[in-house]
Coordinates of C-alpha atoms in Angstrom, one line a residue:
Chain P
X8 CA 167.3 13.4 35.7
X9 CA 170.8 12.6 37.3
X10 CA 172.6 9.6 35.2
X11 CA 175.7 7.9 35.2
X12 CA 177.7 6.2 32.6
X13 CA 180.7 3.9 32.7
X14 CA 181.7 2.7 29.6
X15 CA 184.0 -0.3 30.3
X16 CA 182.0 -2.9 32.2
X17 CA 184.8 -5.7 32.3
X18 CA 188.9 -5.3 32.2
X19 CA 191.6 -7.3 32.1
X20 CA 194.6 -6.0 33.0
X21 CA 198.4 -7.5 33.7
X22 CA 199.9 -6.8 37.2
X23 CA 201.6 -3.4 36.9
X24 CA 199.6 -2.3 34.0
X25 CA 198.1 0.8 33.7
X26 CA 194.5 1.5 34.2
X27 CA 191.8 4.0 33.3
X28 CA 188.0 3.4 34.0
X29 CA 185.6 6.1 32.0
X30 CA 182.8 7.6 33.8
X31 CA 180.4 10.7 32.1
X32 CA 177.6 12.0 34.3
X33 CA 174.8 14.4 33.2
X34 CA 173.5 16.6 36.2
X35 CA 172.7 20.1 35.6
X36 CA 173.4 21.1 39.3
X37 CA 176.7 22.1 41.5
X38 CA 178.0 18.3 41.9
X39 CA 179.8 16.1 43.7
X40 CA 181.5 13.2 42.3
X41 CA 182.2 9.5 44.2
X42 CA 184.3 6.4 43.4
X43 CA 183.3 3.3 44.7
X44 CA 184.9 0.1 45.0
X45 CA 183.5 -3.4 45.6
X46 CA 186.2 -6.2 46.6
X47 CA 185.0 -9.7 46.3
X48 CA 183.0 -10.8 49.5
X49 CA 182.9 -7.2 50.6
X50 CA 180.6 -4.2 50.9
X51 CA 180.9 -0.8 48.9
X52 CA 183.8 1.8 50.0
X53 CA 184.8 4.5 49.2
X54 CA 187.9 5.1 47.0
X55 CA 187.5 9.0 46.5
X56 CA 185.4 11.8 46.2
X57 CA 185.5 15.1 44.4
X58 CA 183.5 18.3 45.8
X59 CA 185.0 21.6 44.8
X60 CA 188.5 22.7 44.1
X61 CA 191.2 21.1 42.6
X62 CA 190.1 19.0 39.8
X63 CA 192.5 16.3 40.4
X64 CA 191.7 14.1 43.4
X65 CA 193.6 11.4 45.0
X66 CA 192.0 8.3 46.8
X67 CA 192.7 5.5 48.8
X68 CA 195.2 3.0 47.3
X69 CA 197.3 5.1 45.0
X70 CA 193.7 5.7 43.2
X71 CA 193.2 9.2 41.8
X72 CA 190.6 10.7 39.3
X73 CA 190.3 14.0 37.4
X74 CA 187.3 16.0 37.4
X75 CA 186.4 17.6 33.9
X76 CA 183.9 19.4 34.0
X77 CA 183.3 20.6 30.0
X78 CA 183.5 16.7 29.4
X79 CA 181.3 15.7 32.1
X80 CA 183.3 13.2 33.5
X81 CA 185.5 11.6 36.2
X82 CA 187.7 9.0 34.7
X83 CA 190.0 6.9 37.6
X84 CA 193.1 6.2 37.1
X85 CA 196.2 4.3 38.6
X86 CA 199.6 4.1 37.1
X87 CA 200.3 0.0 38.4
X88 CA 197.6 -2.0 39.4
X89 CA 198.2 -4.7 41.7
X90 CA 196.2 -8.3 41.8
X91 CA 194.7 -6.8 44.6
X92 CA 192.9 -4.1 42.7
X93 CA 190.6 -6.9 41.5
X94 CA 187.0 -5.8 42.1
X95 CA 184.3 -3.6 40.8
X96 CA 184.2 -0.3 40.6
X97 CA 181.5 2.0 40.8
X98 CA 181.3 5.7 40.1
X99 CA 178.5 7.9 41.0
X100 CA 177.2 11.4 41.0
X101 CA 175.4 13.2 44.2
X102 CA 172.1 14.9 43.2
X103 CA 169.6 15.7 45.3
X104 CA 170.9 14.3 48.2
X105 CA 170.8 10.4 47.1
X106 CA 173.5 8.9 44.8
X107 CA 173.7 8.0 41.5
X108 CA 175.5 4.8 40.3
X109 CA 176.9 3.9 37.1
X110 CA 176.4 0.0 35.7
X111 CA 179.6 -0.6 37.5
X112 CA 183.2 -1.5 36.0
X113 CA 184.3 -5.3 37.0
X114 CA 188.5 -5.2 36.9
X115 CA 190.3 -8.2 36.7
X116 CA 193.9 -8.3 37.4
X117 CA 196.5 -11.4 36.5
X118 CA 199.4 -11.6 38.6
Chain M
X22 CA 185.1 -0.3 63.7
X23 CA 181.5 0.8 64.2
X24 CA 179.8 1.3 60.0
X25 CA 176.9 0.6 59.1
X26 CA 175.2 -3.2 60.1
X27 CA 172.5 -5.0 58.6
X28 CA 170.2 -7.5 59.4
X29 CA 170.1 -10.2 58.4
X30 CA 172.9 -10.8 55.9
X31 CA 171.3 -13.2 53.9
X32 CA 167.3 -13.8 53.5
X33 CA 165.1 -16.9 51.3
X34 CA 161.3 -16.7 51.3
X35 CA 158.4 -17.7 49.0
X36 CA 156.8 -15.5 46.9
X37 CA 154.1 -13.8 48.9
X38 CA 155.7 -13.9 52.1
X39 CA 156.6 -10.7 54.4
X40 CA 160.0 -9.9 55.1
X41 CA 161.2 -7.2 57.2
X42 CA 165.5 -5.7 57.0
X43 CA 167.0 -3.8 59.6
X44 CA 169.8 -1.2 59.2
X45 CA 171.5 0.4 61.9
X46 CA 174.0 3.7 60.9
X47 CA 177.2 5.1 62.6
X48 CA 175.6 6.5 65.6
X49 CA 176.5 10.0 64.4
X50 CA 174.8 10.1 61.3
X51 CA 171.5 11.4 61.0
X52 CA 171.1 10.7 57.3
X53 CA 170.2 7.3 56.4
X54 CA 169.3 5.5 52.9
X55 CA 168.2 2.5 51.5
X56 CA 169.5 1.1 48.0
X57 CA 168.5 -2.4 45.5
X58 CA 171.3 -3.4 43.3
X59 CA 170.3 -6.5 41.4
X60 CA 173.1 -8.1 39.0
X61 CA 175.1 -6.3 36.8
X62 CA 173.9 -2.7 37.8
X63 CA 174.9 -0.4 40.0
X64 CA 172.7 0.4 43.6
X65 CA 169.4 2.0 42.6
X66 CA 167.9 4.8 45.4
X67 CA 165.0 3.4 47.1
X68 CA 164.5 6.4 50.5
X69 CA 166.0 8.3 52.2
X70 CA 165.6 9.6 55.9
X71 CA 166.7 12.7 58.1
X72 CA 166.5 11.9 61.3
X73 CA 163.2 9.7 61.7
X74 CA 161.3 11.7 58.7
X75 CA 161.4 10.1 55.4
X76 CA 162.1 12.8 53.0
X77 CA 162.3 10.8 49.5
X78 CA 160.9 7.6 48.0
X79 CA 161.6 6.5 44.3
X80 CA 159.2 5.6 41.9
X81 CA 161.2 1.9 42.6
X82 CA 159.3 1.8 45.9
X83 CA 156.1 0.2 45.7
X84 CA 153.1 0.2 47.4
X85 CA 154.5 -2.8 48.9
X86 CA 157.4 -1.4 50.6
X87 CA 157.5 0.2 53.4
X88 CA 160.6 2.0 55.5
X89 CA 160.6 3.5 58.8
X90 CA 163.0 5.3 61.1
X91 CA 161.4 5.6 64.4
X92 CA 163.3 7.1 66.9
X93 CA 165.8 8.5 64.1
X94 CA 168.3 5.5 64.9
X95 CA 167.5 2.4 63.2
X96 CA 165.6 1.6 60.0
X97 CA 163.4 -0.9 58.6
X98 CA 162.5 -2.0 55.4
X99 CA 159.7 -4.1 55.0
X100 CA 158.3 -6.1 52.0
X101 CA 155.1 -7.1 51.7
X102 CA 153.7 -9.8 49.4
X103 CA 157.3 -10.6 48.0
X104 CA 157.6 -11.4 44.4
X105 CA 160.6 -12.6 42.4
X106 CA 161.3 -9.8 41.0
X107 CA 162.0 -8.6 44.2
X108 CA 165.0 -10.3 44.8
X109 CA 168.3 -8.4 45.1
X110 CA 170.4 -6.9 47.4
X111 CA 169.4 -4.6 49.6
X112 CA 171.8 -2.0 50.6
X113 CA 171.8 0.8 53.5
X114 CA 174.0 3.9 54.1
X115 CA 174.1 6.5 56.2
X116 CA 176.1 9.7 56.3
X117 CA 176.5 13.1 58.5
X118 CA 174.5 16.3 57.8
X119 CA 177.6 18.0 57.2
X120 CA 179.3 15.7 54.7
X121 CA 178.4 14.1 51.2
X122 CA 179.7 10.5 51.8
X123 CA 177.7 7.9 52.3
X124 CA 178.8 5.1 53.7
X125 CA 177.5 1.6 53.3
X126 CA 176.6 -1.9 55.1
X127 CA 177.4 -5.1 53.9
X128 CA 173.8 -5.4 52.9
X129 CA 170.9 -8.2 53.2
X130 CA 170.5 -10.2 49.6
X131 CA 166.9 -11.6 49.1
X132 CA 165.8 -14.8 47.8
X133 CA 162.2 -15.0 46.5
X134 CA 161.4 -18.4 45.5

Protein backbone atom coordinates (compact mmCIF):
# COMPACT_ATOMS: atom_id res chain seq x y z
CA UNK A 1 0.00 0.00 0.00
CA UNK A 2 0.87 3.74 -1.01
CA UNK A 3 2.15 5.73 2.31
CA UNK A 4 3.46 8.94 3.04
CA UNK A 5 5.82 10.20 5.65
CA UNK A 6 6.78 13.66 6.81
CA UNK A 7 9.02 13.69 9.48
CA UNK A 8 8.86 17.31 10.85
CA UNK A 9 5.28 17.87 12.09
CA UNK A 10 5.94 21.49 13.67
CA UNK A 11 8.74 24.25 12.71
CA UNK A 12 9.68 27.31 13.86
CA UNK A 13 11.53 29.24 11.76
CA UNK A 14 12.94 33.19 11.86
CA UNK A 15 11.83 35.42 8.90
CA UNK A 16 14.45 34.87 6.13
CA UNK A 17 15.52 31.57 7.40
CA UNK A 18 15.98 28.73 5.48
CA UNK A 19 13.63 25.88 5.30
CA UNK A 20 13.49 22.20 4.38
CA UNK A 21 10.39 19.96 5.09
CA UNK A 22 11.23 15.92 4.64
CA UNK A 23 8.87 13.81 2.88
CA UNK A 24 9.63 9.78 1.98
CA UNK A 25 6.91 7.87 0.09
CA UNK A 26 6.78 4.13 -0.57
CA UNK A 27 4.88 3.22 -3.88
CA UNK A 28 6.13 0.61 -6.04
CA UNK A 29 4.50 2.17 -9.21
CA UNK A 30 5.53 5.11 -11.91
CA UNK A 31 4.57 8.22 -9.45
CA UNK A 32 3.68 11.44 -9.27
CA UNK A 33 4.58 13.61 -6.40
CA UNK A 34 2.30 16.82 -4.87
CA UNK A 35 2.92 19.59 -2.36
CA UNK A 36 0.20 20.94 -0.67
CA UNK A 37 -0.17 23.95 1.36
CA UNK A 38 -2.90 24.90 3.96
CA UNK A 39 -2.90 28.79 5.00
CA UNK A 40 -4.83 29.52 8.11
CA UNK A 41 -8.62 29.93 7.27
CA UNK A 42 -8.07 28.48 3.87
CA UNK A 43 -8.53 25.31 1.75
CA UNK A 44 -5.72 22.99 0.36
CA UNK A 45 -3.52 24.35 -2.80
CA UNK A 46 -1.30 23.41 -4.57
CA UNK A 47 2.38 24.44 -4.24
CA UNK A 48 3.92 21.98 -6.91
CA UNK A 49 3.91 18.85 -8.42
CA UNK A 50 6.42 16.49 -9.89
CA UNK A 51 5.50 13.98 -12.88
CA UNK A 52 8.37 12.97 -14.98
CA UNK A 53 11.52 14.79 -16.04
CA UNK A 54 13.58 16.93 -14.36
CA UNK A 55 13.92 15.99 -10.86
CA UNK A 56 14.04 19.42 -9.53
CA UNK A 57 10.66 21.26 -9.56
CA UNK A 58 9.81 24.73 -8.85
CA UNK A 59 6.32 25.81 -7.22
CA UNK A 60 4.36 28.68 -6.47
CA UNK A 61 5.94 31.14 -4.01
CA UNK A 62 9.62 30.76 -4.63
CA UNK A 63 8.77 26.99 -3.35
CA UNK A 64 10.78 24.23 -5.06
CA UNK A 65 11.38 20.43 -4.29
CA UNK A 66 13.72 17.70 -5.47
CA UNK A 67 12.55 14.44 -6.53
CA UNK A 68 14.99 11.51 -5.50
CA UNK A 69 14.01 8.71 -6.41
CA UNK A 70 16.76 5.96 -4.78
CA UNK A 71 15.75 7.83 -1.52
CA UNK A 72 12.17 7.84 -1.98
CA UNK A 73 11.57 11.27 -1.26
CA UNK A 74 10.53 14.81 -2.14
CA UNK A 75 11.88 17.15 0.40
CA UNK A 76 10.62 21.16 -0.18
CA UNK A 77 12.63 23.64 0.17
CA UNK A 78 12.87 27.57 0.16
CA UNK A 79 15.99 29.64 0.57
CA UNK A 80 13.94 32.76 2.90
CA UNK A 81 10.78 32.14 4.19
CA UNK A 82 8.59 35.00 4.77
CA UNK A 83 5.80 35.35 7.87
CA UNK A 84 3.61 34.65 5.14
CA UNK A 85 4.80 31.06 4.61
CA UNK A 86 2.98 30.31 7.93
CA UNK A 87 0.78 27.28 7.34
CA UNK A 88 0.76 23.61 6.93
CA UNK A 89 2.10 21.74 4.47
CA UNK A 90 1.15 18.67 3.09
CA UNK A 91 2.91 16.33 0.70
CA UNK A 92 1.44 13.52 -1.03
CA UNK A 93 2.02 10.73 -3.51
CA UNK A 94 -0.65 9.78 -6.52
CA UNK A 95 -1.35 6.02 -6.66
CA UNK A 96 -4.02 4.63 -8.16
CA UNK A 97 -5.71 7.49 -9.04
CA UNK A 98 -6.55 8.98 -5.36
CA UNK A 99 -3.85 10.78 -3.29
CA UNK A 100 -1.93 10.00 -0.52
CA UNK A 101 -1.18 12.50 2.32
CA UNK A 102 1.46 12.64 4.70
CA UNK A 103 0.56 13.72 8.68
CA UNK A 104 1.13 17.14 7.51
CA UNK A 105 4.08 19.69 8.44
CA UNK A 106 2.63 22.88 10.57
CA UNK A 107 5.43 25.94 9.81
CA UNK A 108 5.48 28.73 11.94
CA UNK A 109 7.34 31.78 10.89
CA UNK A 110 8.33 34.86 13.40
CA UNK A 111 8.69 38.08 11.73
CA UNK B 1 -12.66 32.15 -9.96
CA UNK B 2 -14.86 29.12 -10.48
CA UNK B 3 -12.95 25.85 -7.92
CA UNK B 4 -14.47 23.58 -6.34
CA UNK B 5 -17.68 24.63 -3.77
CA UNK B 6 -19.12 22.93 -0.92
CA UNK B 7 -22.13 22.80 0.84
CA UNK B 8 -22.59 23.71 3.57
CA UNK B 9 -19.37 25.08 5.05
CA UNK B 10 -19.98 24.20 8.49
CA UNK B 11 -22.49 21.31 9.88
CA UNK B 12 -23.67 20.39 13.96
CA UNK B 13 -25.97 17.41 14.48
CA UNK B 14 -26.68 14.78 17.09
CA UNK B 15 -25.46 11.56 17.08
CA UNK B 16 -27.78 9.50 15.00
CA UNK B 17 -29.00 12.10 12.84
CA UNK B 18 -28.66 12.12 8.78
CA UNK B 19 -26.68 14.61 7.14
CA UNK B 20 -26.20 14.97 3.55
CA UNK B 21 -22.82 17.35 1.75
CA UNK B 22 -22.82 18.59 -1.55
CA UNK B 23 -19.75 19.21 -3.71
CA UNK B 24 -19.87 20.85 -6.97
CA UNK B 25 -16.31 20.56 -9.32
CA UNK B 26 -14.87 22.95 -12.02
CA UNK B 27 -17.34 22.38 -14.65
CA UNK B 28 -14.60 20.71 -16.80
CA UNK B 29 -13.60 18.09 -14.59
CA UNK B 30 -14.91 14.85 -14.88
CA UNK B 31 -13.00 13.32 -11.98
CA UNK B 32 -14.28 14.05 -8.60
CA UNK B 33 -13.23 12.77 -4.95
CA UNK B 34 -14.23 12.86 -1.55
CA UNK B 35 -11.58 13.10 1.44
CA UNK B 36 -11.91 13.10 5.87
CA UNK B 37 -9.11 14.76 7.44
CA UNK B 38 -9.73 14.80 11.23
CA UNK B 39 -6.89 16.73 13.39
CA UNK B 40 -3.50 16.44 13.06
CA UNK B 41 -3.54 14.11 9.89
CA UNK B 42 -3.47 14.56 6.59
CA UNK B 43 -6.90 14.01 4.15
CA UNK B 44 -7.73 10.35 4.12
CA UNK B 45 -9.43 8.92 0.51
CA UNK B 46 -12.97 8.17 1.00
CA UNK B 47 -14.36 7.68 -3.29
CA UNK B 48 -13.78 8.58 -6.05
CA UNK B 49 -16.02 9.19 -9.34
CA UNK B 50 -15.57 9.36 -13.28
CA UNK B 51 -18.16 10.95 -14.58
CA UNK B 52 -21.42 9.75 -12.55
CA UNK B 53 -19.76 6.06 -11.88
CA UNK B 54 -18.13 5.57 -8.60
CA UNK B 55 -15.07 3.67 -9.34
CA UNK B 56 -13.38 3.40 -5.69
CA UNK B 57 -14.57 3.31 -2.08
CA UNK B 58 -12.06 2.88 0.93
CA UNK B 59 -12.35 0.46 3.55
CA UNK B 60 -12.97 4.14 5.58
CA UNK B 61 -16.43 4.24 3.91
CA UNK B 62 -18.90 2.55 5.88
CA UNK B 63 -22.01 0.98 5.29
CA UNK B 64 -23.32 4.17 6.46
CA UNK B 65 -22.07 6.39 3.86
CA UNK B 66 -23.15 6.78 0.86
CA UNK B 67 -21.89 9.09 -2.34
CA UNK B 68 -23.48 9.75 -5.55
CA UNK B 69 -22.81 11.59 -8.77
CA UNK B 70 -25.92 11.65 -10.71
CA UNK B 71 -25.80 13.34 -13.79
CA UNK B 72 -21.76 13.30 -13.52
CA UNK B 73 -21.89 17.12 -12.18
CA UNK B 74 -22.53 17.37 -8.60
CA UNK B 75 -21.89 14.96 -5.68
CA UNK B 76 -23.32 13.96 -2.55
CA UNK B 77 -22.20 12.52 0.41
CA UNK B 78 -24.52 11.32 2.78
CA UNK B 79 -24.17 10.03 6.42
CA UNK B 80 -26.47 7.98 7.93
CA UNK B 81 -26.88 7.44 11.67
CA UNK B 82 -23.98 9.86 12.47
CA UNK B 83 -21.69 9.05 15.34
CA UNK B 84 -18.90 10.97 16.94
CA UNK B 85 -16.46 9.54 15.51
CA UNK B 86 -17.71 10.80 12.49
CA UNK B 87 -16.85 14.21 12.93
CA UNK B 88 -14.18 15.81 10.75
CA UNK B 89 -13.75 17.63 7.81
CA UNK B 90 -14.98 16.59 4.81
CA UNK B 91 -13.08 17.51 1.79
CA UNK B 92 -13.92 17.30 -2.11
CA UNK B 93 -11.72 17.67 -5.24
CA UNK B 94 -12.04 17.23 -8.58
CA UNK B 95 -9.58 17.17 -11.40
CA UNK B 96 -9.47 16.69 -15.45
CA UNK B 97 -8.97 13.28 -17.21
CA UNK B 98 -5.95 14.40 -18.62
CA UNK B 99 -4.09 15.89 -15.59
CA UNK B 100 -2.97 14.51 -12.05
CA UNK B 101 -3.98 17.58 -9.94
CA UNK B 102 -6.63 17.62 -7.87
CA UNK B 103 -7.96 20.48 -6.76
CA UNK B 104 -9.86 21.15 -3.62
CA UNK B 105 -13.03 22.94 -1.93
CA UNK B 106 -12.88 24.65 1.15
CA UNK B 107 -14.70 21.75 2.63
CA UNK B 108 -17.83 21.03 5.08
CA UNK B 109 -16.43 20.31 8.92
CA UNK B 110 -18.95 18.02 10.96
CA UNK B 111 -20.00 18.30 14.38
CA UNK B 112 -21.58 15.19 15.94
CA UNK B 113 -22.68 15.89 19.32
Amino acid sequence: AQSVSQHNHHVILSEAASLELGCNYSYGGTVNLFWYVQYPGQHLQLLLKYFSGDPLVKGIKGFEAEFIKSKFSFNLRKPSVQWSDTAEYFCAVNGFQKLVFGTGTRLLVSP
Amino acid sequence: DTGVSQDPRHKITKRGQNVTFRCDPISEHNRLYWYRQTLGQGPEFLTYFQNEAQLEKSRLLSDRFSAERPKGSFSTLEIQRTEQGDSAMYLCASRSGTHYEQYFGPGTRLTVT
